[in-house]
PDB file of C-alpha atoms in Angstrom:
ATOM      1  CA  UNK Q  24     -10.820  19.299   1.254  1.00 44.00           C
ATOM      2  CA  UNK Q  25      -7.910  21.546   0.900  1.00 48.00           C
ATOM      3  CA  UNK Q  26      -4.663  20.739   2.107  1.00 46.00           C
ATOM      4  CA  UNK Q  27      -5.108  22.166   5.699  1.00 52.00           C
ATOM      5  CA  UNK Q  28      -8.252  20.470   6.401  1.00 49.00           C
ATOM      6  CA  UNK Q  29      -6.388  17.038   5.096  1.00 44.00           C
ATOM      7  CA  UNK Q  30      -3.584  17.573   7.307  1.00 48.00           C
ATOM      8  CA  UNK Q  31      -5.798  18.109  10.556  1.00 48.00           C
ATOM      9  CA  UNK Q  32      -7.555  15.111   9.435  1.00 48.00           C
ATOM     10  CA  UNK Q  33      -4.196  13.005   9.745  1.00 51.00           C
ATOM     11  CA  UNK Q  34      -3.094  14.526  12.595  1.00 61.00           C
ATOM     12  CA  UNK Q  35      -6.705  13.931  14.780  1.00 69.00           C
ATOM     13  CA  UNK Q  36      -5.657  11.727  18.160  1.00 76.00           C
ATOM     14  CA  UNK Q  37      -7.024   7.662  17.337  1.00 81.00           C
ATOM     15  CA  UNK Q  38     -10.038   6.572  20.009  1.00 79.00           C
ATOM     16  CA  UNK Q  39      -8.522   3.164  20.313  1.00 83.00           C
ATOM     17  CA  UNK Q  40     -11.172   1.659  21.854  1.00 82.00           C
ATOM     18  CA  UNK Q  41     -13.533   3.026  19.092  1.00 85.00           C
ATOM     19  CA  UNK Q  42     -11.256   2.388  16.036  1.00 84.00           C
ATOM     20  CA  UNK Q  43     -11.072  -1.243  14.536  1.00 89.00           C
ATOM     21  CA  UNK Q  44      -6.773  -1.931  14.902  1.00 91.00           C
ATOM     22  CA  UNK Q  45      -4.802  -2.668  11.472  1.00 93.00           C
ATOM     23  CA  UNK Q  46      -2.474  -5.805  10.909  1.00 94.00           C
ATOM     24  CA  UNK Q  47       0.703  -4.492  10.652  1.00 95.00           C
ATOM     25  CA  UNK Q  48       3.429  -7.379   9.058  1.00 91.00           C
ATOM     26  CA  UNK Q  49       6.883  -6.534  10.530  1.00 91.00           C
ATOM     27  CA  UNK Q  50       9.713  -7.714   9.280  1.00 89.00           C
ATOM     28  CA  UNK Q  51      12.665  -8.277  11.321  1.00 87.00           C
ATOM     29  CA  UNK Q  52      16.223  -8.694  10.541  1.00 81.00           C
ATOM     30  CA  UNK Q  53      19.529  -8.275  12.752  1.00 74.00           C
ATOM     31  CA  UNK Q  54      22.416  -8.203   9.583  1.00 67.00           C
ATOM     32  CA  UNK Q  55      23.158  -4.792   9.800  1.00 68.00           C
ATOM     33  CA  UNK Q  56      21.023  -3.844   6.956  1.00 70.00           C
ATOM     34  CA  UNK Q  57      17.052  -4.300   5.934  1.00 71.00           C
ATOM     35  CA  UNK Q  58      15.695  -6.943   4.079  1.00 64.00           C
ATOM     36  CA  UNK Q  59      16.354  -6.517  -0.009  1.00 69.00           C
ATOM     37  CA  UNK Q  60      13.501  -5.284  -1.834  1.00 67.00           C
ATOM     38  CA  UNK Q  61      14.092  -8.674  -4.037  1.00 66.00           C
ATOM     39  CA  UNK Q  62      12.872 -10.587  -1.093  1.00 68.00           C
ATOM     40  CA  UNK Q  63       9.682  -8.487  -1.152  1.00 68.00           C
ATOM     41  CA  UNK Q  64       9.159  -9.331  -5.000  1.00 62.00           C
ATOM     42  CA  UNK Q  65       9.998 -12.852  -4.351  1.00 59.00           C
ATOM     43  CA  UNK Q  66       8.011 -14.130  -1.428  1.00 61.00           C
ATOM     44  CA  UNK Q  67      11.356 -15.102   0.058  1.00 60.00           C
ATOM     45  CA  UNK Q  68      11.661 -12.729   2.908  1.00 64.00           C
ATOM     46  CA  UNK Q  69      12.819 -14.464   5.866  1.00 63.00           C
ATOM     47  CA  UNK Q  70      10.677 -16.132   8.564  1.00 62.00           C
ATOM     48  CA  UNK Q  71      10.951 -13.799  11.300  1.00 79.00           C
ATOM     49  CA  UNK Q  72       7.903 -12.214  10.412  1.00 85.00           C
ATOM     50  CA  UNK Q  73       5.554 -10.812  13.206  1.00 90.00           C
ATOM     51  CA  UNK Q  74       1.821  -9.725  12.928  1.00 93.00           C
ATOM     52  CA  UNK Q  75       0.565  -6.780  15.088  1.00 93.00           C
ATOM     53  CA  UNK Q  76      -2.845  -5.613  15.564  1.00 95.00           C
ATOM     54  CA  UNK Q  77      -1.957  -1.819  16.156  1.00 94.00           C
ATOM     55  CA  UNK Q  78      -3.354   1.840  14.831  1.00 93.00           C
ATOM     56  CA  UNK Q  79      -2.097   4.714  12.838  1.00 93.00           C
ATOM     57  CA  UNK Q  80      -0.838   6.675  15.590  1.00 93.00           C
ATOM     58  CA  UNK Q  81       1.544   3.830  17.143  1.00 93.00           C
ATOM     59  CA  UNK Q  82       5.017   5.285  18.001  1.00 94.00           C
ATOM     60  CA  UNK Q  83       8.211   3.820  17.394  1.00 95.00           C
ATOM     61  CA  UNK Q  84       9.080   3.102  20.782  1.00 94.00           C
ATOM     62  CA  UNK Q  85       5.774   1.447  20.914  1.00 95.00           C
ATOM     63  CA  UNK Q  86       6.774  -0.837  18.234  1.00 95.00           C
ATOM     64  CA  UNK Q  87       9.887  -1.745  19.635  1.00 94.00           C
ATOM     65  CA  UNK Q  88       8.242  -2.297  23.123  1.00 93.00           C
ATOM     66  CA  UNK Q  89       6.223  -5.205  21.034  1.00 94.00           C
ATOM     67  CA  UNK Q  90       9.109  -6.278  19.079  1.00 92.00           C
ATOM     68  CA  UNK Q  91      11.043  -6.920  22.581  1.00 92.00           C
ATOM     69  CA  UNK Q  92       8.501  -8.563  23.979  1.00 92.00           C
ATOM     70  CA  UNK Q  93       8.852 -11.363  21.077  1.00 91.00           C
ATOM     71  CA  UNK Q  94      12.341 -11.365  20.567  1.00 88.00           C
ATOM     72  CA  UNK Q  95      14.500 -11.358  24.255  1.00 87.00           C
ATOM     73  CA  UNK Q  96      17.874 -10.714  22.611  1.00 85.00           C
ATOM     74  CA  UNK Q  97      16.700  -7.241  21.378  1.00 87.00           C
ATOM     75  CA  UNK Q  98      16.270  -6.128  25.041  1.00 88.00           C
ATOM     76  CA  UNK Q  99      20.525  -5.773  25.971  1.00 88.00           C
ATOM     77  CA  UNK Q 100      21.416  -2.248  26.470  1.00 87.00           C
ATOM     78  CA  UNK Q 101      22.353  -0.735  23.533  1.00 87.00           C
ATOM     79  CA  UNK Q 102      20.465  -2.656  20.757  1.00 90.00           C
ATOM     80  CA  UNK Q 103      19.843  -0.325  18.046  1.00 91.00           C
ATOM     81  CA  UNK Q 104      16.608  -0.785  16.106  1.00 93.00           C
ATOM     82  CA  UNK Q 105      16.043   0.861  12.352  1.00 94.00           C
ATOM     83  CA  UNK Q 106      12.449   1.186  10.940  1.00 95.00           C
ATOM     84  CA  UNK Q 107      11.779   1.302   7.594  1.00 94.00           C
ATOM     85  CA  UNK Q 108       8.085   1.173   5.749  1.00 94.00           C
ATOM     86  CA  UNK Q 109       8.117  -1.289   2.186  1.00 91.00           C
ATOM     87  CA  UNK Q 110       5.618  -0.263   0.106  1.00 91.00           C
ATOM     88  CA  UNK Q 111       4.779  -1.188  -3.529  1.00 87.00           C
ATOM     89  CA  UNK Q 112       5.892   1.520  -6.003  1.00 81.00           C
ATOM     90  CA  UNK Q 113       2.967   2.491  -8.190  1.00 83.00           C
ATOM     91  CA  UNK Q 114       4.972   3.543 -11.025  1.00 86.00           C
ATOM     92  CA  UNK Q 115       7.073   0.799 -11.474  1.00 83.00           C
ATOM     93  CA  UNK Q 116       7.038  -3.015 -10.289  1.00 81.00           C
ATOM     94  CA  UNK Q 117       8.324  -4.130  -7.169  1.00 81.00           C
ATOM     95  CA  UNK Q 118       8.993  -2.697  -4.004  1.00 84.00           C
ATOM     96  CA  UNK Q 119      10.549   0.089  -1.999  1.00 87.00           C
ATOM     97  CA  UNK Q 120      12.053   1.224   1.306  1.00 89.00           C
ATOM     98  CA  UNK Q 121      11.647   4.409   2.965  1.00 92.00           C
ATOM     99  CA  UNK Q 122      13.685   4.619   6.573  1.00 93.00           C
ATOM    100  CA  UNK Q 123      11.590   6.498   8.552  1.00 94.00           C
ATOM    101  CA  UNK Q 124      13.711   6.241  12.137  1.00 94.00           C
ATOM    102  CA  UNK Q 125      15.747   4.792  14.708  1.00 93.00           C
ATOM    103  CA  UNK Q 126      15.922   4.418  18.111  1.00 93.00           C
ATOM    104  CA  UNK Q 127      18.135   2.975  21.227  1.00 90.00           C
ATOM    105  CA  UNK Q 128      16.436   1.739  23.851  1.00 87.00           C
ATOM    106  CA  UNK Q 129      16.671   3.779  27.154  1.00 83.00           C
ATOM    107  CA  UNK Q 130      17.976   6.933  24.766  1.00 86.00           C
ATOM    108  CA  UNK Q 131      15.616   9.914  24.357  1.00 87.00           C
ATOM    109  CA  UNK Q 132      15.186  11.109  20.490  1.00 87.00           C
ATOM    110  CA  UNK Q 133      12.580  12.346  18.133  1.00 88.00           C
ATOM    111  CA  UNK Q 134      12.218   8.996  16.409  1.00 92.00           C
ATOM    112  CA  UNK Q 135      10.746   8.104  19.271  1.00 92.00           C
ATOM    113  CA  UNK Q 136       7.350   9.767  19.394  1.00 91.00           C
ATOM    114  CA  UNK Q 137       6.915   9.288  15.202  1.00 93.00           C
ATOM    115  CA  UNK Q 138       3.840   7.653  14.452  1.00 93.00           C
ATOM    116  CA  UNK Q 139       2.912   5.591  11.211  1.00 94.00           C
ATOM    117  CA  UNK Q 140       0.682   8.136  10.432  1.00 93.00           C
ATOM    118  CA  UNK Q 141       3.070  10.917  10.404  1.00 93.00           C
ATOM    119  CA  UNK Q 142       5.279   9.129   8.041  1.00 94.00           C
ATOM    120  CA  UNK Q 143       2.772   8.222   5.292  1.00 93.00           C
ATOM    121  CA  UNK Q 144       2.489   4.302   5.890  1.00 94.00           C
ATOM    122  CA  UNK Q 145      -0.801   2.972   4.216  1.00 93.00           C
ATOM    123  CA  UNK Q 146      -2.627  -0.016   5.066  1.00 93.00           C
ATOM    124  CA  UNK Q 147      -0.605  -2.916   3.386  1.00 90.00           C
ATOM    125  CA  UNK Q 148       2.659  -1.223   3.789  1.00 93.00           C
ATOM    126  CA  UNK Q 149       5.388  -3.559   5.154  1.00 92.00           C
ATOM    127  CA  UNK Q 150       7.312  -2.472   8.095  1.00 94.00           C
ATOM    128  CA  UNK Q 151      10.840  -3.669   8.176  1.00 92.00           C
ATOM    129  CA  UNK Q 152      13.158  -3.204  11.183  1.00 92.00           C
ATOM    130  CA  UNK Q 153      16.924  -3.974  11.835  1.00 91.00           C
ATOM    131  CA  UNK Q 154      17.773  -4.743  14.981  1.00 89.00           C
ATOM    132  CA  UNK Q 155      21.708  -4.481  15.571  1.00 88.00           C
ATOM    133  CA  UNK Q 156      23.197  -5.027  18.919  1.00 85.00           C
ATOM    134  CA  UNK Q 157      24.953  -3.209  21.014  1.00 82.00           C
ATOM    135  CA  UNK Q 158      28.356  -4.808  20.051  1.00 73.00           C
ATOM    136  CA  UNK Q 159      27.963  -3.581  16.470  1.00 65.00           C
ATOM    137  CA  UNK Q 160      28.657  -0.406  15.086  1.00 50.00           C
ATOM    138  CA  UNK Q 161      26.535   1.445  13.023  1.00 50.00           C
ATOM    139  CA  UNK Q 162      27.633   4.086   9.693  1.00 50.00           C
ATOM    140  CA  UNK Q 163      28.712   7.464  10.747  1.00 47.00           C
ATOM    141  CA  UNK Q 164      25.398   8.619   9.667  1.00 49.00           C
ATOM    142  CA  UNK Q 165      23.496   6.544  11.640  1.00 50.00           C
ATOM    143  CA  UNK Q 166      22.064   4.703   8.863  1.00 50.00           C
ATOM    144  CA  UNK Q 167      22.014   1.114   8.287  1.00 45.00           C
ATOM    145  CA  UNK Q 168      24.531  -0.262   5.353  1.00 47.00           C
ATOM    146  CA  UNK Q 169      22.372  -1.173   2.027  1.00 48.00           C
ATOM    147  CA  UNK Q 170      21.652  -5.022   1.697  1.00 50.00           C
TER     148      UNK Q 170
END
């Protein structure tokens, strides 16, 4: 397959009531920051740990819909959520972090139609979120402070 056969491969829609769902492990945190990749190593990330039976093409906003449903203090106005996929680095040991987008509830944005697929995540990836409320104030950039 060349390159442009791959990449209409990836991007074919997901029969979901053909195709078997993945378990997606989310990782949630609400510091400010995501989880430290030593935690990964470790076995010591925290215990808010959700499993999700999901697909490829799962937006964002879908996620967060999910992670709401779990958590009831992530639903005030204004909570800011930060997604990031942790993925084992072949050519070295350990883990890494990729932010792939974030999103504020009731706020349009192009995070909010990305899919798992269009980002690269693999089966086995890790996906981490931040959740920061609405009283806290994120970087200039947008991005989450480093643990």
């Amino acid at each position: 397959m060349d390159k442009e056969e791959i990449k209409k491969e990836l991007e074919k829609p997901i029969h979901r009531e053909k195709t078997c769902p993945l378990l997606l492990r989310v990782f949630t945190a609400n510091n400010g920051c995501h989880h430290c990749m030593d935690e990964f190593s470790h076995g010591n990330v925290s215990s808010s740990k959700l499993q999700i039976y999901t697909w490829m093409d799962a937006t964002l906003k879908e996620l967060m819909s999910l992670v709401k449903e779990v958590y009831p203090e992530a639903r005030k106005k204004g909570t800011h959520f930060n997604f990031a996929i942790v993925f084992t680095d072949i050519k070295r040991p350990g883990y890494r972090v990729k932010e792939i987008g974030n999103i504020t509830p009731g706020k349009k944005g192009t995070n909010n139609a990305m899919t798992l697929q269009s980002q690269k995540f693999q089966i086995g990836d890790y996906l981490d979120i931040d959740i920061t409320p609405p009283n806290r104030a994120l970087s200039p950039s947008g991005h989450m402070r480093p643990c």
